[in-house]
mmCIF file of C-alpha atoms in Angstrom:
data_model
loop_
_atom_site.group_PDB
_atom_site.id
_atom_site.type_symbol
_atom_site.label_atom_id
_atom_site.label_comp_id
_atom_site.label_asym_id
_atom_site.label_seq_id
_atom_site.Cartn_x
_atom_site.Cartn_y
_atom_site.Cartn_z
ATOM 1 C CA MET K 1487 0.000 0.000 0.000
ATOM 2 C CA VAL K 1488 1.182 3.533 -0.765
ATOM 3 C CA TYR K 1489 0.153 6.618 1.189
ATOM 4 C CA LYS K 1490 1.053 10.149 0.124
ATOM 5 C CA ASP K 1491 1.307 13.474 1.953
ATOM 6 C CA LEU K 1492 0.339 12.233 5.406
ATOM 7 C CA THR K 1493 0.099 14.537 8.406
ATOM 8 C CA LYS K 1494 1.680 13.562 11.709
ATOM 9 C CA GLN K 1495 -1.604 12.158 12.994
ATOM 10 C CA ALA K 1496 -2.258 10.303 9.727
ATOM 11 C CA MET K 1497 1.175 8.643 10.003
ATOM 12 C CA ILE K 1498 0.472 7.662 13.604
ATOM 13 C CA ASP K 1499 -2.936 6.259 12.616
ATOM 14 C CA THR K 1500 -1.436 4.320 9.694
ATOM 15 C CA ILE K 1501 1.244 2.728 11.873
ATOM 16 C CA GLU K 1502 -1.388 1.853 14.469
ATOM 17 C CA ALA K 1503 -3.433 0.162 11.738
ATOM 18 C CA VAL K 1504 -0.333 -1.856 10.846
ATOM 19 C CA ARG K 1505 0.191 -2.754 14.488
ATOM 20 C CA VAL K 1506 -3.303 -4.231 14.977
ATOM 21 C CA TYR K 1507 -3.426 -5.913 11.565
ATOM 22 C CA ASP K 1508 -3.187 -9.708 11.490
ATOM 23 C CA HIS K 1509 0.181 -10.513 9.878
ATOM 24 C CA THR K 1510 -0.051 -14.222 10.610
ATOM 25 C CA CYS K 1511 0.142 -15.193 6.930
ATOM 26 C CA HIS K 1512 3.162 -12.973 6.258
ATOM 27 C CA SER K 1513 6.791 -13.846 6.944
ATOM 28 C CA SER K 1514 8.140 -10.280 7.178
ATOM 29 C CA PHE K 1515 7.185 -6.608 7.075
ATOM 30 C CA ILE K 1516 8.671 -3.653 5.175
ATOM 31 C CA LEU K 1517 7.898 0.019 5.784
ATOM 32 C CA ALA K 1518 9.425 2.791 3.657
ATOM 33 C CA ILE K 1519 9.035 6.469 4.535
ATOM 34 C CA LEU K 1520 10.210 9.313 2.284
ATOM 35 C CA SER K 1521 9.901 12.712 3.925
ATOM 36 C CA HIS K 1522 11.710 15.569 5.612
ATOM 37 C CA GLY K 1523 13.311 14.930 8.981
ATOM 38 C CA GLY K 1524 15.501 16.260 11.740
ATOM 39 C CA GLU K 1525 17.597 15.464 14.768
ATOM 40 C CA ASP K 1526 16.721 12.850 17.377
ATOM 41 C CA GLY K 1527 15.092 10.537 14.846
ATOM 42 C CA LYS K 1528 12.250 12.819 13.776
ATOM 43 C CA ILE K 1529 10.262 12.397 10.552
ATOM 44 C CA ASP K 1530 8.005 15.249 9.467
ATOM 45 C CA GLY K 1531 4.411 14.950 8.394
ATOM 46 C CA VAL K 1532 3.132 17.094 5.558
ATOM 47 C CA ASP K 1533 1.873 19.543 8.215
ATOM 48 C CA GLY K 1534 5.430 19.988 9.529
ATOM 49 C CA ASP K 1535 4.806 18.139 12.803
ATOM 50 C CA PRO K 1536 7.174 15.186 13.339
ATOM 51 C CA ILE K 1537 6.798 11.630 14.538
ATOM 52 C CA SER K 1538 9.560 9.760 16.359
ATOM 53 C CA ILE K 1539 11.268 6.727 14.847
ATOM 54 C CA LYS K 1540 11.678 5.220 18.308
ATOM 55 C CA GLU K 1541 8.321 6.020 19.876
ATOM 56 C CA ASN K 1542 5.979 5.886 16.880
ATOM 57 C CA ILE K 1543 7.589 3.145 14.771
ATOM 58 C CA ARG K 1544 10.013 0.959 16.724
ATOM 59 C CA ASP K 1545 8.022 0.774 19.953
ATOM 60 C CA LYS K 1546 4.677 0.302 18.202
ATOM 61 C CA LEU K 1547 5.884 -2.516 15.920
ATOM 62 C CA SER K 1548 8.098 -4.261 18.467
ATOM 63 C CA ASN K 1549 7.748 -7.941 19.294
ATOM 64 C CA ALA K 1550 6.050 -6.916 22.532
ATOM 65 C CA ASN K 1551 3.436 -4.628 20.943
ATOM 66 C CA CYS K 1552 2.726 -6.272 17.571
ATOM 67 C CA SER K 1553 2.169 -9.938 18.312
ATOM 68 C CA SER K 1554 1.558 -11.116 14.744
ATOM 69 C CA LEU K 1555 4.941 -9.677 13.675
ATOM 70 C CA CYS K 1556 6.726 -11.156 16.670
ATOM 71 C CA ASP K 1557 9.844 -13.132 15.676
ATOM 72 C CA LYS K 1558 9.573 -11.832 12.075
ATOM 73 C CA PRO K 1559 11.948 -9.450 10.256
ATOM 74 C CA LYS K 1560 10.749 -5.839 10.224
ATOM 75 C CA ILE K 1561 12.578 -3.707 7.650
ATOM 76 C CA ILE K 1562 12.223 0.071 8.079
ATOM 77 C CA ILE K 1563 13.610 2.210 5.227
ATOM 78 C CA ILE K 1564 13.781 5.954 5.860
ATOM 79 C CA GLN K 1565 14.679 8.657 3.372
ATOM 80 C CA ALA K 1566 14.918 11.841 5.424
ATOM 81 C CA CYS K 1567 17.502 14.193 6.864
ATOM 82 C CA GLN K 1568 18.656 13.424 10.387
ATOM 83 C CA GLY K 1569 20.040 16.900 11.070
ATOM 84 C CA VAL K 1570 21.632 19.888 9.340
ATOM 85 C CA LYS K 1571 25.320 18.960 9.191
ATOM 86 C CA LYS K 1572 26.929 18.628 5.755
ATOM 87 C CA ASP K 1573 29.454 15.855 5.114
ATOM 88 C CA ARG K 1574 32.396 17.431 3.266
ATOM 89 C CA GLY K 1575 34.286 14.159 3.036
ATOM 90 C CA SER K 1576 37.683 13.294 4.466
ATOM 91 C CA ARG K 1577 41.079 12.383 3.106
ATOM 92 C CA PRO K 1578 42.758 9.131 4.271
ATOM 93 C CA GLU K 1579 46.460 9.116 5.061
ATOM 94 C CA SER K 1580 47.091 6.850 2.086
ATOM 95 C CA ALA K 1581 45.131 5.324 -0.732
ATOM 96 C CA ASP K 1582 45.464 1.918 0.938
ATOM 97 C CA SER K 1583 44.540 3.005 4.455
ATOM 98 C CA TYR K 1584 40.971 1.736 4.212
ATOM 99 C CA THR K 1585 41.976 -1.862 3.525
ATOM 100 C CA GLU K 1586 45.505 -1.934 4.951
ATOM 101 C CA GLY K 1587 45.821 -4.815 7.384
ATOM 102 C CA VAL K 1588 42.205 -5.843 6.826
ATOM 103 C CA ASP K 1589 41.195 -9.198 5.425
ATOM 104 C CA THR K 1590 38.527 -8.292 2.886
ATOM 105 C CA LYS K 1591 37.371 -11.876 2.567
ATOM 106 C CA PRO K 1592 34.263 -12.603 4.658
ATOM 107 C CA ASP K 1593 34.910 -14.668 7.754
ATOM 108 C CA PRO K 1594 32.400 -17.546 7.781
ATOM 109 C CA GLU K 1595 32.612 -17.715 11.572
ATOM 110 C CA SER K 1596 32.351 -13.993 12.274
ATOM 111 C CA GLU K 1597 28.563 -13.919 12.454
ATOM 112 C CA VAL K 1598 28.055 -17.186 14.326
ATOM 113 C CA LEU K 1599 28.825 -16.317 17.946
ATOM 114 C CA PRO K 1600 30.458 -13.433 19.796
ATOM 115 C CA ALA K 1601 33.667 -14.233 21.628
ATOM 116 C CA THR K 1602 32.041 -13.969 25.061
ATOM 117 C CA CYS K 1603 29.198 -16.374 24.322
ATOM 118 C CA THR K 1604 29.206 -20.152 24.113
ATOM 119 C CA ALA K 1605 27.252 -22.191 21.603
ATOM 120 C CA GLU K 1606 25.432 -23.963 24.412
ATOM 121 C CA ALA K 1607 24.286 -20.710 25.999
ATOM 122 C CA CYS K 1608 23.094 -19.279 22.705
ATOM 123 C CA THR K 1609 21.053 -22.291 21.672
ATOM 124 C CA GLN K 1610 19.287 -22.863 24.976
ATOM 125 C CA ASP K 1611 15.913 -21.249 25.593
ATOM 126 C CA VAL K 1612 16.194 -19.009 28.642
ATOM 127 C CA TYR K 1613 12.523 -19.077 29.540
ATOM 128 C CA GLN K 1614 10.525 -22.193 30.312
ATOM 129 C CA GLN K 1615 6.864 -22.801 30.990
ATOM 130 C CA ASP K 1616 5.968 -25.942 32.927
ATOM 131 C CA GLY K 1617 9.418 -27.279 32.124
ATOM 132 C CA ILE K 1618 8.914 -26.858 28.343
ATOM 133 C CA PRO K 1619 11.185 -24.373 26.487
ATOM 134 C CA VAL K 1620 9.255 -21.413 25.093
ATOM 135 C CA ASN K 1621 10.397 -19.219 22.201
ATOM 136 C CA ASN K 1622 10.520 -15.814 23.821
ATOM 137 C CA PRO K 1623 12.378 -13.325 21.585
ATOM 138 C CA PRO K 1624 13.581 -9.963 22.905
ATOM 139 C CA GLU K 1625 11.082 -7.121 22.655
ATOM 140 C CA MET K 1626 13.214 -5.026 20.299
ATOM 141 C CA ALA K 1627 14.690 -7.841 18.202
ATOM 142 C CA ASP K 1628 14.202 -8.480 14.467
ATOM 143 C CA PHE K 1629 14.390 -4.867 13.213
ATOM 144 C CA VAL K 1630 16.514 -3.363 10.469
ATOM 145 C CA PHE K 1631 16.524 0.432 10.199
ATOM 146 C CA ALA K 1632 17.980 1.513 6.858
ATOM 147 C CA ILE K 1633 18.373 5.289 7.051
ATOM 148 C CA ALA K 1634 19.527 7.512 4.205
ATOM 149 C CA THR K 1635 22.109 9.400 6.219
ATOM 150 C CA ALA K 1636 24.069 9.344 9.453
ATOM 151 C CA GLU K 1637 22.678 10.857 12.633
ATOM 152 C CA ASP K 1638 22.790 14.704 12.643
ATOM 153 C CA TYR K 1639 23.472 14.929 8.865
ATOM 154 C CA ILE K 1640 21.490 16.001 5.825
ATOM 155 C CA SER K 1641 20.284 13.647 3.115
ATOM 156 C CA LEU K 1642 20.435 14.547 -0.571
ATOM 157 C CA ARG K 1643 17.626 14.612 -3.063
ATOM 158 C CA ASN K 1644 17.278 15.928 -6.605
ATOM 159 C CA LYS K 1645 13.900 17.422 -7.524
ATOM 160 C CA GLN K 1646 13.978 15.754 -10.938
ATOM 161 C CA TYR K 1647 15.628 12.387 -10.239
ATOM 162 C CA GLY K 1648 14.646 11.839 -6.611
ATOM 163 C CA SER K 1649 16.587 10.418 -3.672
ATOM 164 C CA ALA K 1650 20.123 9.152 -4.277
ATOM 165 C CA TYR K 1651 19.658 6.645 -1.439
ATOM 166 C CA ILE K 1652 16.385 5.197 -2.707
ATOM 167 C CA LYS K 1653 17.794 4.916 -6.221
ATOM 168 C CA ALA K 1654 20.825 3.055 -4.859
ATOM 169 C CA ILE K 1655 18.594 0.634 -2.927
ATOM 170 C CA ASP K 1656 16.541 0.033 -6.054
ATOM 171 C CA LYS K 1657 19.651 -0.661 -8.117
ATOM 172 C CA VAL K 1658 21.415 -2.946 -5.623
ATOM 173 C CA PHE K 1659 18.311 -4.919 -4.623
ATOM 174 C CA HIS K 1660 17.360 -5.240 -8.275
ATOM 175 C CA PHE K 1661 20.495 -7.213 -9.096
ATOM 176 C CA HIS K 1662 21.449 -8.905 -5.814
ATOM 177 C CA ALA K 1663 18.235 -9.867 -4.004
ATOM 178 C CA HIS K 1664 18.521 -13.422 -5.369
ATOM 179 C CA SER K 1665 21.884 -14.080 -3.760
ATOM 180 C CA LEU K 1666 22.653 -11.674 -0.898
ATOM 181 C CA ASP K 1667 21.006 -11.107 2.458
ATOM 182 C CA ILE K 1668 19.698 -7.650 3.259
ATOM 183 C CA LEU K 1669 22.667 -6.520 5.364
ATOM 184 C CA HIS K 1670 25.152 -7.349 2.614
ATOM 185 C CA MET K 1671 22.982 -5.482 0.104
ATOM 186 C CA LEU K 1672 22.728 -2.438 2.384
ATOM 187 C CA THR K 1673 26.523 -2.454 2.685
ATOM 188 C CA LYS K 1674 26.717 -2.306 -1.121
ATOM 189 C CA VAL K 1675 24.253 0.597 -1.034
ATOM 190 C CA LYS K 1676 26.459 2.462 1.447
ATOM 191 C CA ARG K 1677 29.501 1.873 -0.761
ATOM 192 C CA LEU K 1678 27.635 3.074 -3.851
ATOM 193 C CA ILE K 1679 26.509 6.263 -2.095
ATOM 194 C CA GLY K 1680 29.733 6.867 -0.164
ATOM 195 C CA ASP K 1681 31.979 6.620 -3.232
ATOM 196 C CA ARG K 1682 30.134 9.453 -4.970
ATOM 197 C CA HIS K 1683 30.475 13.199 -4.630
ATOM 198 C CA CYS K 1684 27.192 15.059 -4.923
ATOM 199 C CA THR K 1685 26.912 18.680 -6.008
ATOM 200 C CA LEU K 1686 25.158 20.895 -3.465
ATOM 201 C CA GLU K 1687 23.854 24.359 -4.235
ATOM 202 C CA GLU K 1688 24.470 26.691 -1.281
ATOM 203 C CA SER K 1689 24.236 30.368 -0.444
ATOM 204 C CA GLU K 1690 27.363 32.221 0.674
ATOM 205 C CA GLY K 1691 27.378 35.980 1.184
ATOM 206 C CA GLY K 1692 24.255 36.306 -0.923
ATOM 207 C CA ALA K 1693 25.823 34.411 -3.828
ATOM 208 C CA ARG K 1694 24.867 30.924 -4.977
ATOM 209 C CA ILE K 1695 27.806 28.515 -5.028
ATOM 210 C CA MET K 1696 28.207 24.838 -5.894
ATOM 211 C CA SER K 1697 30.086 22.619 -3.456
ATOM 212 C CA LYS K 1698 30.903 18.913 -3.227
ATOM 213 C CA VAL K 1699 29.409 16.900 -0.376
ATOM 214 C CA LYS K 1700 29.232 13.258 0.646
ATOM 215 C CA GLN K 1701 26.546 11.101 2.213
ATOM 216 C CA ALA K 1702 26.922 8.123 4.549
ATOM 217 C CA PRO K 1703 23.776 6.002 4.937
ATOM 218 C CA GLU K 1704 23.245 4.302 8.273
ATOM 219 C CA THR K 1705 22.038 0.783 9.052
ATOM 220 C CA LYS K 1706 20.854 -0.226 12.503
ATOM 221 C CA THR K 1707 20.169 -3.925 12.830
ATOM 222 C CA LEU K 1708 18.643 -6.069 15.535
ATOM 223 C CA LEU K 1709 18.212 -9.098 13.305
ATOM 224 C CA ARG K 1710 18.959 -12.515 14.789
ATOM 225 C CA ARG K 1711 19.043 -14.326 11.451
ATOM 226 C CA GLN K 1712 20.032 -13.607 7.879
ATOM 227 C CA PHE K 1713 17.158 -12.219 5.824
ATOM 228 C CA PHE K 1714 16.794 -12.952 2.092
ATOM 229 C CA PHE K 1715 14.128 -11.713 -0.307
ATOM 230 C CA PHE K 1716 14.255 -14.201 -3.193
ATOM 231 C CA PRO K 1717 17.021 -16.745 -2.621
ATOM 232 C CA HIS K 1718 18.200 -18.729 -5.667
ATOM 233 C CA LYS K 1719 16.072 -16.733 -8.108
ATOM 234 C CA PRO K 1720 18.408 -14.496 -10.128
ATOM 235 C CA TYR K 1721 16.984 -11.471 -11.860
ATOM 236 C CA ILE K 1722 16.949 -11.909 -15.658
ATOM 237 C CA GLN K 1723 17.212 -8.657 -17.554
ATOM 238 C CA ASP K 1724 15.539 -8.437 -20.938
ATOM 239 C CA SER K 1725 16.847 -6.302 -23.793
ATOM 240 C CA SER K 1726 14.145 -3.650 -23.436
ATOM 241 C CA GLU K 1727 15.266 -2.899 -19.875
ATOM 242 C CA SER K 1728 18.960 -2.785 -20.648
ATOM 243 C CA SER K 1729 18.974 0.706 -22.169
ATOM 244 C CA SER K 1730 16.787 2.093 -19.386
ATOM 245 C CA ILE K 1731 19.092 0.769 -16.666
ATOM 246 C CA ALA K 1732 22.126 2.086 -18.537
ATOM 247 C CA ARG K 1733 20.586 5.548 -18.647
ATOM 248 C CA ASN K 1734 19.877 5.443 -14.919
ATOM 249 C CA THR K 1735 23.445 4.336 -14.210
ATOM 250 C CA ASP K 1736 24.853 7.166 -16.298
ATOM 251 C CA MET K 1737 22.720 9.661 -14.401
ATOM 252 C CA GLU K 1738 23.912 8.307 -11.060
ATOM 253 C CA ASN K 1739 27.548 8.806 -12.043
ATOM 254 C CA THR K 1740 27.133 12.478 -12.953
ATOM 255 C CA GLY K 1741 26.882 13.688 -9.351
ATOM 256 C CA SER K 1742 23.780 15.633 -10.312
ATOM 257 C CA PHE K 1743 22.014 15.563 -6.948
ATOM 258 C CA GLN K 1744 21.981 19.207 -5.950
ATOM 259 C CA ASN K 1745 19.073 19.791 -3.616
ATOM 260 C CA VAL K 1746 19.013 19.148 0.092
ATOM 261 C CA ASN K 1747 15.980 17.505 1.669
ATOM 262 C CA PRO K 1748 16.390 18.357 5.370
#
């Protein structure tokens, strides 16, 4: 379902409708919000009044408060500014500093258990009812918050082409949803966005100037399992789509996102 131009109260009412809905037949839930925003996890309604990511989304859809989504992945995608800071980029000490001394190959054991936890402790159910183990997930588990920019920073949007972050998600998910879990895909999205310079139109001393800025999307995860959309079903591109995708890719490489969406 798609809702446009919602006020603060309309957003609250919509999320409440999601909370009380019976999701028993669904294996996951995805919510995407494209709006203006501000510090402390605020997302503006069309009336300018904000809702809170924590209070109005996370708490309402938690395992404790939305029983039919309990123990199911809840993916929250947010395109909005998280503040007013501008990321001017930084210069590493050397071209190899990012990967120097780092094994870029994925460690198959790195996501299994933390060093301070034993396999036995992790696999045992903590709670029991009448001596029978009960699946009792944490209240705030099973969320992924995919946010367009880091806390306190602006997010970039072009009035003609839209959000750089949403376009990157569309591109990466389009080609990798058959083989990668969501966290690996969101890492690719962050790389795609972070490697680009965007052109920002600013005012300085009454004059309009163009400056280069960066953007660093943020992912907050409370998942307890890997989450895949369509495993083992690769996307097959037909010839009619090829030229369209090529045009979109060319546009993305021009650094043409000029307008801030705070």
